[in-house]
Structures are given as C-alpha cells and as structure tokens.
Coordinates of C-alpha atoms in Angstrom, one line a residue:
M1 CA -161.3 -28.2 229.9
T2 CA -161.3 -30.9 232.6
T3 CA -157.0 -31.2 234.1
T4 CA -157.6 -34.8 235.7
S5 CA -154.4 -36.9 235.9
H6 CA -156.5 -39.3 233.6
A7 CA -156.4 -37.8 230.7
G8 CA -155.0 -40.5 228.2
N9 CA -158.8 -42.6 229.0
L10 CA -160.7 -39.5 228.4
H11 CA -162.3 -39.2 224.8
P12 CA -160.3 -37.1 222.8
Q13 CA -162.0 -34.2 223.2
L14 CA -161.4 -34.1 226.4
I15 CA -157.8 -34.3 226.2
D16 CA -156.3 -31.2 225.8
G17 CA -153.2 -29.6 225.0
S18 CA -153.1 -26.8 227.5
T19 CA -153.2 -29.5 230.6
E20 CA -151.0 -29.4 233.4
G21 CA -149.6 -31.7 236.1
A22 CA -148.1 -35.2 235.6
V23 CA -150.4 -37.2 233.0
P24 CA -150.1 -40.9 232.4
I25 CA -149.1 -41.8 229.2
K26 CA -152.1 -45.0 228.8
G27 CA -155.1 -45.5 226.7
R28 CA -156.2 -43.1 223.9
L29 CA -152.6 -40.6 224.2
R30 CA -150.4 -43.7 224.7
K31 CA -152.1 -44.7 221.1
L32 CA -151.4 -41.6 219.7
L33 CA -148.1 -41.7 220.8
I34 CA -147.5 -45.0 219.1
W35 CA -149.2 -43.7 215.8
M36 CA -147.0 -40.7 215.9
L37 CA -143.5 -42.5 214.9
P38 CA -144.6 -44.3 211.4
T39 CA -146.5 -41.4 210.4
N40 CA -143.7 -39.2 210.6
I41 CA -141.6 -41.5 209.0
S42 CA -143.9 -42.1 206.3
I43 CA -143.7 -38.2 205.6
F44 CA -140.4 -37.7 205.7
L45 CA -139.7 -40.7 203.8
I46 CA -140.3 -38.7 201.0
W47 CA -138.1 -35.4 202.0
G48 CA -134.7 -37.8 202.6
A49 CA -135.3 -39.7 199.7
V50 CA -136.8 -37.1 196.6
P51 CA -134.2 -33.8 197.3
G52 CA -131.1 -35.6 197.8
I53 CA -131.3 -38.8 196.1
L54 CA -133.9 -39.1 193.3
L55 CA -134.6 -35.8 192.7
A56 CA -130.8 -35.4 192.1
L57 CA -130.5 -38.1 190.3
Q58 CA -133.1 -37.2 187.5
I59 CA -131.7 -33.7 187.1
Q60 CA -128.1 -35.2 186.6
H61 CA -129.3 -37.3 184.3
I62 CA -131.1 -34.0 182.1
D63 CA -127.1 -32.5 182.3
E64 CA -124.1 -34.0 184.3
G65 CA -122.7 -30.5 184.0
A66 CA -124.9 -28.5 185.0
K67 CA -126.3 -30.8 188.1
A68 CA -125.3 -28.6 191.2
A69 CA -126.8 -25.6 189.2
N70 CA -129.9 -27.3 187.7
L71 CA -130.8 -29.0 191.4
A72 CA -130.2 -25.6 193.4
L73 CA -132.9 -23.8 190.8
V74 CA -135.4 -26.5 191.3
S75 CA -134.8 -26.7 195.4
G76 CA -135.2 -23.1 195.8
I77 CA -138.6 -23.0 194.0
G78 CA -140.0 -25.4 195.9
A79 CA -138.7 -24.0 198.9
F80 CA -140.3 -21.2 198.0
A81 CA -143.9 -23.1 197.6
A82 CA -143.5 -25.0 200.8
M83 CA -142.6 -21.5 202.8
L84 CA -146.2 -20.5 201.7
A85 CA -148.1 -23.5 202.1
Q86 CA -147.1 -24.2 205.6
P87 CA -148.8 -21.6 207.4
I88 CA -151.6 -21.4 204.7
A89 CA -152.2 -24.9 205.1
G90 CA -152.0 -24.4 209.2
M91 CA -155.0 -21.5 209.2
V92 CA -157.2 -23.6 206.9
S93 CA -156.9 -26.4 209.5
D94 CA -157.6 -24.3 211.8
R95 CA -160.8 -23.2 210.3
T96 CA -162.2 -26.4 209.2
R97 CA -165.2 -27.9 210.6
S98 CA -166.2 -31.1 209.9
R99 CA -167.1 -34.1 212.2
F100 CA -163.7 -35.6 211.5
G101 CA -162.1 -32.6 213.2
R102 CA -159.8 -29.7 211.8
R103 CA -157.1 -31.5 210.9
A104 CA -157.8 -35.0 209.5
P105 CA -159.3 -34.0 206.1
W106 CA -156.4 -31.6 205.0
M107 CA -154.1 -34.9 206.4
V108 CA -155.5 -37.0 204.1
L109 CA -156.1 -34.9 201.2
G110 CA -152.6 -33.5 201.1
A111 CA -151.5 -37.3 200.7
L112 CA -153.6 -38.0 198.2
V113 CA -152.5 -35.3 195.8
G114 CA -148.9 -35.0 197.2
G115 CA -148.8 -38.6 196.5
L116 CA -150.3 -38.4 192.5
S117 CA -147.9 -35.2 192.0
L118 CA -144.5 -37.7 192.7
I119 CA -146.1 -40.0 190.2
G120 CA -146.4 -37.0 187.9
M121 CA -142.3 -36.1 188.8
G122 CA -141.9 -39.9 187.9
A123 CA -143.7 -39.4 184.4
A124 CA -140.8 -36.1 183.5
N125 CA -138.6 -36.3 181.3
G126 CA -138.0 -31.9 181.7
L127 CA -136.6 -29.5 184.0
V128 CA -139.4 -27.3 183.8
Q129 CA -141.9 -30.2 184.0
I130 CA -139.6 -31.6 187.0
T131 CA -139.8 -28.1 188.6
L132 CA -143.9 -27.6 188.4
A133 CA -144.1 -31.7 189.2
W134 CA -141.8 -30.7 192.7
V135 CA -144.0 -27.7 193.5
M136 CA -147.2 -29.8 193.7
V137 CA -145.4 -32.1 195.8
Q138 CA -144.1 -29.2 198.4
I139 CA -147.5 -27.8 198.7
A140 CA -149.7 -31.0 198.7
F141 CA -147.7 -32.7 201.6
N142 CA -147.5 -29.7 204.0
F143 CA -150.8 -29.2 203.8
T144 CA -150.4 -33.1 205.3
Q145 CA -147.5 -32.2 208.1
G146 CA -148.9 -28.8 208.5
P147 CA -152.6 -30.6 210.4
L148 CA -150.4 -33.3 211.6
S149 CA -147.8 -30.7 213.2
A150 CA -150.7 -29.3 215.4
I151 CA -152.2 -32.2 217.0
M152 CA -149.1 -31.8 219.8
P153 CA -150.6 -28.9 221.1
D154 CA -153.7 -29.8 220.5
R155 CA -154.1 -33.1 222.2
V156 CA -151.0 -33.5 223.9
P157 CA -150.4 -32.6 227.6
R158 CA -147.8 -29.9 228.7
S159 CA -145.7 -32.2 230.8
V160 CA -145.4 -35.3 228.3
R161 CA -144.5 -33.0 225.1
G162 CA -141.0 -33.9 225.5
T163 CA -141.9 -37.8 225.5
F164 CA -144.0 -37.0 222.2
A165 CA -141.3 -34.5 220.7
A166 CA -138.9 -37.7 221.0
L167 CA -140.9 -39.8 218.8
S168 CA -142.2 -37.5 216.0
G169 CA -138.4 -36.3 216.3
L170 CA -137.3 -39.8 215.7
G171 CA -140.1 -40.2 213.4
L172 CA -138.8 -37.4 211.1
M173 CA -134.7 -38.5 211.7
L174 CA -135.9 -42.4 210.6
G175 CA -137.9 -41.0 208.0
S176 CA -134.9 -38.8 206.5
I177 CA -132.5 -41.5 207.2
G178 CA -134.7 -44.7 205.5
G179 CA -135.4 -41.9 202.5
Q180 CA -132.0 -42.0 201.7
I181 CA -131.5 -45.6 202.0
L182 CA -134.6 -46.2 199.9
G183 CA -134.0 -43.7 197.4
S184 CA -130.0 -45.4 196.9
Q185 CA -132.2 -48.9 196.5
L186 CA -134.2 -47.3 194.1
A187 CA -132.0 -45.4 191.9
S188 CA -132.1 -47.6 189.1
N189 CA -135.9 -47.5 188.7
I190 CA -137.1 -43.6 189.6
P191 CA -140.5 -43.8 188.5
A192 CA -141.3 -46.9 190.7
G193 CA -139.6 -45.1 193.9
Y194 CA -142.1 -42.1 193.5
V195 CA -144.9 -44.9 193.1
I196 CA -143.4 -46.8 196.1
L197 CA -143.3 -43.1 198.4
A198 CA -147.0 -42.3 197.7
G199 CA -148.2 -45.4 198.3
I200 CA -146.9 -45.9 201.6
T201 CA -147.7 -42.0 203.1
L202 CA -151.5 -42.4 201.7
V203 CA -152.0 -45.7 203.5
V204 CA -150.3 -44.0 206.9
I205 CA -151.7 -41.1 207.0
T206 CA -155.2 -42.7 206.5
L207 CA -154.7 -45.4 209.3
F208 CA -153.5 -42.4 211.4
V209 CA -156.8 -40.5 211.1
V210 CA -159.2 -43.6 211.5
F211 CA -157.1 -44.7 214.7
N212 CA -156.7 -41.8 216.4
P213 CA -159.9 -40.1 215.7
D214 CA -160.4 -36.2 216.5
H215 CA -163.6 -34.7 217.9
S216 CA -166.3 -33.0 215.2
S217 CA -165.4 -29.8 215.1
V218 CA -168.6 -29.0 213.6
G219 CA -170.7 -25.8 215.6
E220 CA -167.5 -24.7 217.2
P221 CA -166.8 -21.0 217.1
R222 CA -164.4 -19.5 214.5
E223 CA -162.6 -16.2 214.2
P224 CA -163.2 -13.5 211.1
F225 CA -160.6 -14.4 208.2
S226 CA -158.6 -11.0 208.3
L227 CA -156.4 -11.2 205.2
V228 CA -153.9 -8.2 207.2
L229 CA -153.9 -10.7 210.0
F230 CA -152.9 -13.5 207.8
L231 CA -150.3 -11.9 206.0
K232 CA -148.4 -11.0 209.3
T233 CA -148.3 -14.4 210.3
F234 CA -145.3 -14.9 207.8
W235 CA -143.3 -12.6 209.7
V236 CA -142.3 -13.4 213.5
N237 CA -142.2 -10.4 215.5
P238 CA -139.6 -10.4 217.8
V239 CA -141.1 -7.5 219.7
A240 CA -144.6 -9.0 220.5
H241 CA -143.2 -13.0 221.1
P242 CA -139.7 -13.0 221.6
D243 CA -139.4 -16.5 222.5
F244 CA -141.6 -17.5 219.3
F245 CA -139.2 -15.8 217.5
W246 CA -136.0 -17.2 218.8
G247 CA -137.5 -20.7 218.7
F248 CA -138.3 -20.3 215.0
T249 CA -134.4 -18.3 214.3
G250 CA -132.9 -21.4 216.4
R251 CA -134.8 -24.0 214.0
L252 CA -134.0 -22.3 211.2
L253 CA -130.4 -21.7 211.5
L254 CA -129.4 -25.4 212.8
Y255 CA -131.6 -26.7 210.0
T256 CA -130.0 -24.8 207.2
G257 CA -126.7 -26.2 208.6
Y258 CA -127.4 -29.6 208.6
F259 CA -129.2 -30.1 205.3
A260 CA -126.8 -28.1 203.6
V261 CA -124.4 -31.0 203.6
S262 CA -127.1 -33.4 203.6
G263 CA -128.8 -32.5 200.5
Y264 CA -126.0 -32.6 198.5
Q265 CA -124.4 -36.3 200.2
L266 CA -124.8 -37.7 196.6
Y267 CA -123.1 -35.3 194.8
M268 CA -120.4 -34.7 197.5
L269 CA -119.3 -38.8 197.6
Q270 CA -119.4 -38.7 194.1
D271 CA -116.9 -35.4 193.8
Y272 CA -115.8 -34.4 196.6
I273 CA -115.0 -37.5 198.7
G274 CA -114.1 -38.8 194.8
L275 CA -115.8 -42.3 194.5
G276 CA -117.5 -41.8 190.9
D277 CA -120.1 -44.1 190.1
S278 CA -119.9 -46.1 193.2
A279 CA -121.2 -43.1 195.3
I280 CA -124.8 -44.2 195.3
S281 CA -123.8 -47.7 196.9
Y282 CA -122.3 -45.9 199.8
V283 CA -125.9 -43.6 201.0
P284 CA -127.2 -46.6 202.6
L285 CA -124.3 -47.3 204.9
L286 CA -123.6 -43.7 205.9
G287 CA -127.5 -43.8 206.3
L288 CA -127.6 -46.9 208.9
I289 CA -124.5 -45.1 210.6
S290 CA -126.1 -41.9 211.1
L291 CA -129.5 -43.8 212.7
V292 CA -127.5 -45.4 215.2
G293 CA -127.0 -42.3 216.8
I294 CA -130.6 -41.0 215.8
I295 CA -132.4 -44.0 217.8
A296 CA -129.7 -43.8 220.7
A297 CA -130.2 -40.2 221.4
S298 CA -133.8 -39.4 220.6
L299 CA -135.1 -42.0 223.0
V300 CA -132.7 -40.8 226.0
S301 CA -133.2 -37.1 225.5
G302 CA -136.8 -36.8 225.1
P303 CA -137.4 -38.3 228.1
L304 CA -134.5 -36.6 229.9
S305 CA -135.8 -33.1 229.1
D306 CA -139.2 -34.2 230.5
K307 CA -138.0 -35.6 233.7
F308 CA -135.8 -32.0 234.5
G309 CA -137.4 -29.8 233.1
R310 CA -135.2 -28.5 231.2
R311 CA -134.9 -27.7 227.1
K312 CA -132.7 -25.3 226.1
I313 CA -129.3 -27.0 227.3
F314 CA -130.0 -30.1 225.3
V315 CA -130.6 -28.3 221.6
V316 CA -127.4 -26.4 222.4
I317 CA -125.6 -29.3 223.2
A318 CA -126.9 -30.9 220.0
S319 CA -125.9 -28.0 218.4
V320 CA -122.4 -28.1 219.0
L321 CA -122.3 -31.6 218.4
L322 CA -123.6 -30.9 214.9
A323 CA -121.1 -28.0 214.4
A324 CA -118.0 -30.6 215.6
A325 CA -119.2 -33.3 213.0
L326 CA -119.1 -31.1 210.1
L327 CA -115.1 -30.5 211.2
V328 CA -114.5 -33.8 210.7
P329 CA -114.9 -34.4 206.4
F330 CA -113.8 -30.9 206.4
V331 CA -110.4 -31.9 207.3
S332 CA -110.7 -35.3 206.2
P333 CA -112.5 -35.5 203.0
T334 CA -112.7 -39.3 202.9
L335 CA -115.1 -41.9 203.6
T336 CA -113.7 -42.3 206.9
G337 CA -114.5 -38.8 207.7
M338 CA -117.5 -39.1 206.3
M339 CA -118.7 -42.2 208.3
I340 CA -117.6 -40.3 211.5
Y341 CA -119.7 -36.9 210.2
S342 CA -122.3 -39.4 209.8
A343 CA -122.1 -41.2 213.5
I344 CA -121.3 -37.7 215.5
S345 CA -123.8 -35.8 213.3
G346 CA -126.7 -38.3 214.1
V347 CA -126.4 -38.0 217.7
G348 CA -126.6 -34.4 217.6
F349 CA -129.0 -34.2 215.6
G350 CA -131.7 -36.8 216.9
C351 CA -130.9 -34.6 220.3
F352 CA -132.1 -31.5 218.7
Q353 CA -135.2 -32.5 216.8
A354 CA -136.2 -34.7 220.4
V355 CA -136.0 -31.8 222.5
D356 CA -137.2 -28.6 220.4
T357 CA -140.4 -29.6 218.9
A358 CA -141.4 -29.4 222.8
L359 CA -139.9 -26.7 223.1
I360 CA -141.6 -25.0 220.2
T361 CA -144.8 -25.6 221.3
E362 CA -144.7 -23.9 224.4
V363 CA -143.8 -20.6 222.9
L364 CA -146.6 -20.3 220.6
P365 CA -148.2 -16.7 220.2
S366 CA -151.5 -17.7 220.1
K367 CA -153.7 -20.4 222.5
T368 CA -156.5 -21.2 219.8
D369 CA -154.7 -21.5 216.8
F370 CA -152.2 -24.4 216.8
G371 CA -151.8 -24.7 213.1
K372 CA -151.7 -20.9 211.8
D373 CA -148.7 -20.8 214.1
L374 CA -147.4 -24.4 213.6
G375 CA -147.1 -24.0 210.0
V376 CA -144.9 -20.6 210.2
V377 CA -142.7 -22.7 212.8
N378 CA -142.3 -25.6 210.0
I379 CA -140.8 -23.3 207.6
A380 CA -137.9 -23.2 209.8
A381 CA -138.2 -27.0 209.9
T382 CA -139.0 -27.7 205.8
L383 CA -137.7 -24.4 204.4
P384 CA -133.9 -25.6 205.0
Q385 CA -134.5 -29.3 203.7
T386 CA -135.4 -27.6 200.6
L387 CA -134.0 -23.9 200.5
A388 CA -130.6 -25.2 201.6
P389 CA -129.8 -27.3 199.3
A390 CA -130.3 -24.5 196.7
V391 CA -127.9 -22.3 199.0
A392 CA -125.5 -25.1 198.9
G393 CA -125.7 -25.0 195.1
V394 CA -125.3 -21.4 195.0
I395 CA -121.5 -21.7 197.3
V396 CA -120.7 -24.6 195.2
V397 CA -120.9 -23.2 191.9
S398 CA -119.1 -19.8 193.3
F399 CA -116.7 -21.1 195.3
G400 CA -115.7 -24.4 192.9
G401 CA -116.0 -26.8 195.5
Y402 CA -118.4 -28.8 197.7
G403 CA -115.2 -28.7 200.5
T404 CA -116.9 -25.2 201.3
L405 CA -120.1 -26.0 202.2
F406 CA -118.9 -27.9 205.6
P407 CA -117.6 -24.5 207.4
V408 CA -120.8 -22.8 206.2
A409 CA -123.0 -25.3 208.1
M410 CA -120.9 -25.1 211.1
V411 CA -121.7 -21.1 211.2
F412 CA -125.4 -21.9 210.9
A413 CA -125.0 -24.6 213.2
L414 CA -123.1 -22.8 216.5
L415 CA -125.5 -19.7 215.8
G416 CA -129.0 -22.0 215.9
A417 CA -127.4 -22.8 219.5
V418 CA -126.9 -18.7 220.3
A419 CA -130.4 -18.1 219.1
I420 CA -131.7 -20.3 221.7
L421 CA -130.1 -18.8 224.7
P422 CA -132.6 -15.3 224.9
I423 CA -135.8 -17.9 225.1
K424 CA -137.1 -16.7 228.8
S425 CA -140.5 -18.6 229.0
V426 CA -138.6 -22.4 228.7
R427 CA -135.8 -23.2 230.6

C-alpha cells in the first residue's frame, strides 16, 4: 500500500488504515469523516431511546410494581445476545467477498432486519414478546455497528484516527442523548417511536454506503475458518495481547459505570428524585445539558490527542470527571444535583469516547481481521449499554433504592482509568 501524503484523494482501496505519517483530511477521506457523524448518530439514537426510555415505559406499563426487575431481566437477555452478535458480525464481514466490499452488505442488511424488529417491538404487548423482539434488535443492529467500527482501521490512516474517533464519539453521544430526548417526546406513542427510529437508521446507513463506497473484495484471499480460533476471540488473552486486554477492560469498566446510571435515569427521576409522572418531561432538559459538555469535549480532546500524540492521559482525566459527576446526585438527590451531574458527565464521557476509540484501534492484535477484533472490543461498548441496566436492576431490587447505584458506578469509572495505565504501546 502507498504511504503518500495525498491519501485523502486516492481511490478507496488505496486509503490504507496502516498508513503512517501526516495525511491531510481531504477528498474521499474528508467525505468519509463527514459521514461518520450522522451514521453513528442514527445507530445510537436507538441505544439512547429504547433501553432507557421506550423499553422502560413499555415494561412499566405491563407491571408498575415489578418494573425494575423486569427491565433487568429483558436487558440482561438482550445484552447476552449483543455479546455474541458483535464478534460474529465482525468475523463474517472480515470474510465477506462482494463487489460492494466486506462491510457494506452487512451494514444495510442489519439496519433492515433491525428496523423490522423494532416495529415488531411496537406491536408487542407481553414481556416474552418484547424480550424476543429486543433480542432480534440487538443482533441485527450489532451486525450494522460491528462492520461500521471496522471501517476506521480499514481505511483511516493512524495519524488522523483521533479526529475520526472524535467525530465517531460525538456521533455516539449525540445519538445517545438525542435518543433520550426523542424517546421522551414519543413516550405517548411508543410504536410510532420505533417506526421513526427504524426509518432513520435504514436511510442513513444506506446513504453512507452509497456515498462512501468501498472497493470490491471479490478475489481477496480468505483464511480458512477455524471454529476453535473463533471461539478464542471471546477471550481477550492478557498474556499474548496485554495492551488489547487492558484497552478492552478499561472501556468495559467505564461504560458500565456510566450506563448503570443513565440506563435507569427515567426511573431515578420518578422515584429517587421524586418527580413522579412529570419525570419524563425533564429527560430532554438533562439531555441537552449533557450535550453541551459532550460537544465541547469531543471536538477538543480528539484533535488534541492527535496533536500531542497522547491518548491515555485524556482517558484518565475523563474517568475522573465521570466519577466526580456521579458523586453529585449521591450527596444531593435533587433535580439540581442531576443537572450538575449531566453537565460534568457530559464533559467526561465526551472526552473519553473521542479518544478511547483511537486508542483501541492502535492496540488490535490482528493486522487483517479488524472486524473480528473490533467486534470483541465493541462488546465492551455495547454490552454495558444493555447489561448495565440489568446489573443496576439487581442492585436496586437487592438494596431497595436507586441511590446505591452512584457509589457503585463511581468505582467502575475509576477502575476504568486504572485499567488504561498498563498499556505500553500507546502513550
């Protein structure tokens, strides 16, 4: 592959993720960067709107008294499906040979099947039906998200991955927060909300692959499939690949801390803060407050990490900020406390997401199976968004209150910072 500094104007197949040295972001590379934002937003709108708002309301309508336990059950089953789907999706896309490339067919198919599954959730009226539909949503959209995450190491030079990661991370948080806002606005018509989310994602994903075509993968060599080797991908070997292990662990811990609280935000506002039925109207306010910090931190920290050639310090700072944010509503269980938490956590999580994605792409074990490796890494991102509410539900049910979630989440966030420190291949 060429290492020319004009990679941004090359045919997509000559834009190599392993390219070293300064590379200007222009031409096809700039277009890819621009499309990263709306594409990530479209997917994370779902993860923002469904688990914490629309799904939570559906489950609450079935049985108000058992809402926390039922949400924990449905979230746990969905999380297990997501954990399996991510690496499978990555492996399948690595081995796909088509004239549209390795990733595009699965991204579009996942968005289509996931959208239909969302519509099915809207028609469900029992816990079993909702659970089955949610599992299908998890599997299908992970077949979109996994291959999408592999595009960065596939086609983005290392020297500008911090900038790409910043836009991807901003898209993640804009989608997550925007999903909370959109979900709260559609709370009175949950089936319509699912249809709107399905349509947005399918349209945006399709436009992404049309305007950012990959080169044909037909004729590319393909390693023989080994079931044993594939099953080993679910285990991050700390001896063989210590940096990959620590990067995975750091992301898993911090995401768990963050989503343990945000996944139960609606129930917290109702019962812990004491807003009752009016709680849903405050979700957009908290989302907008968080959004300000996310945008500022994402746009600044990603490019700064590229400029200084450092990743870990930004991740550590982000983890400490998130822990500090979680302390506020624990000592001040008021709406003001939640507003302060939203502002500080937005800055912390925006900084983390912007830089951590770039860090992860630099510690992948394989130089060829990006999709499979990132599928495993994305377990650390996707799993907490669905599993953390399940864990949080167990804590709430066992200890009888939402306040206990905050110190537990703080510990997870700080441990996430500690886990990043042993990484040696990235500064």
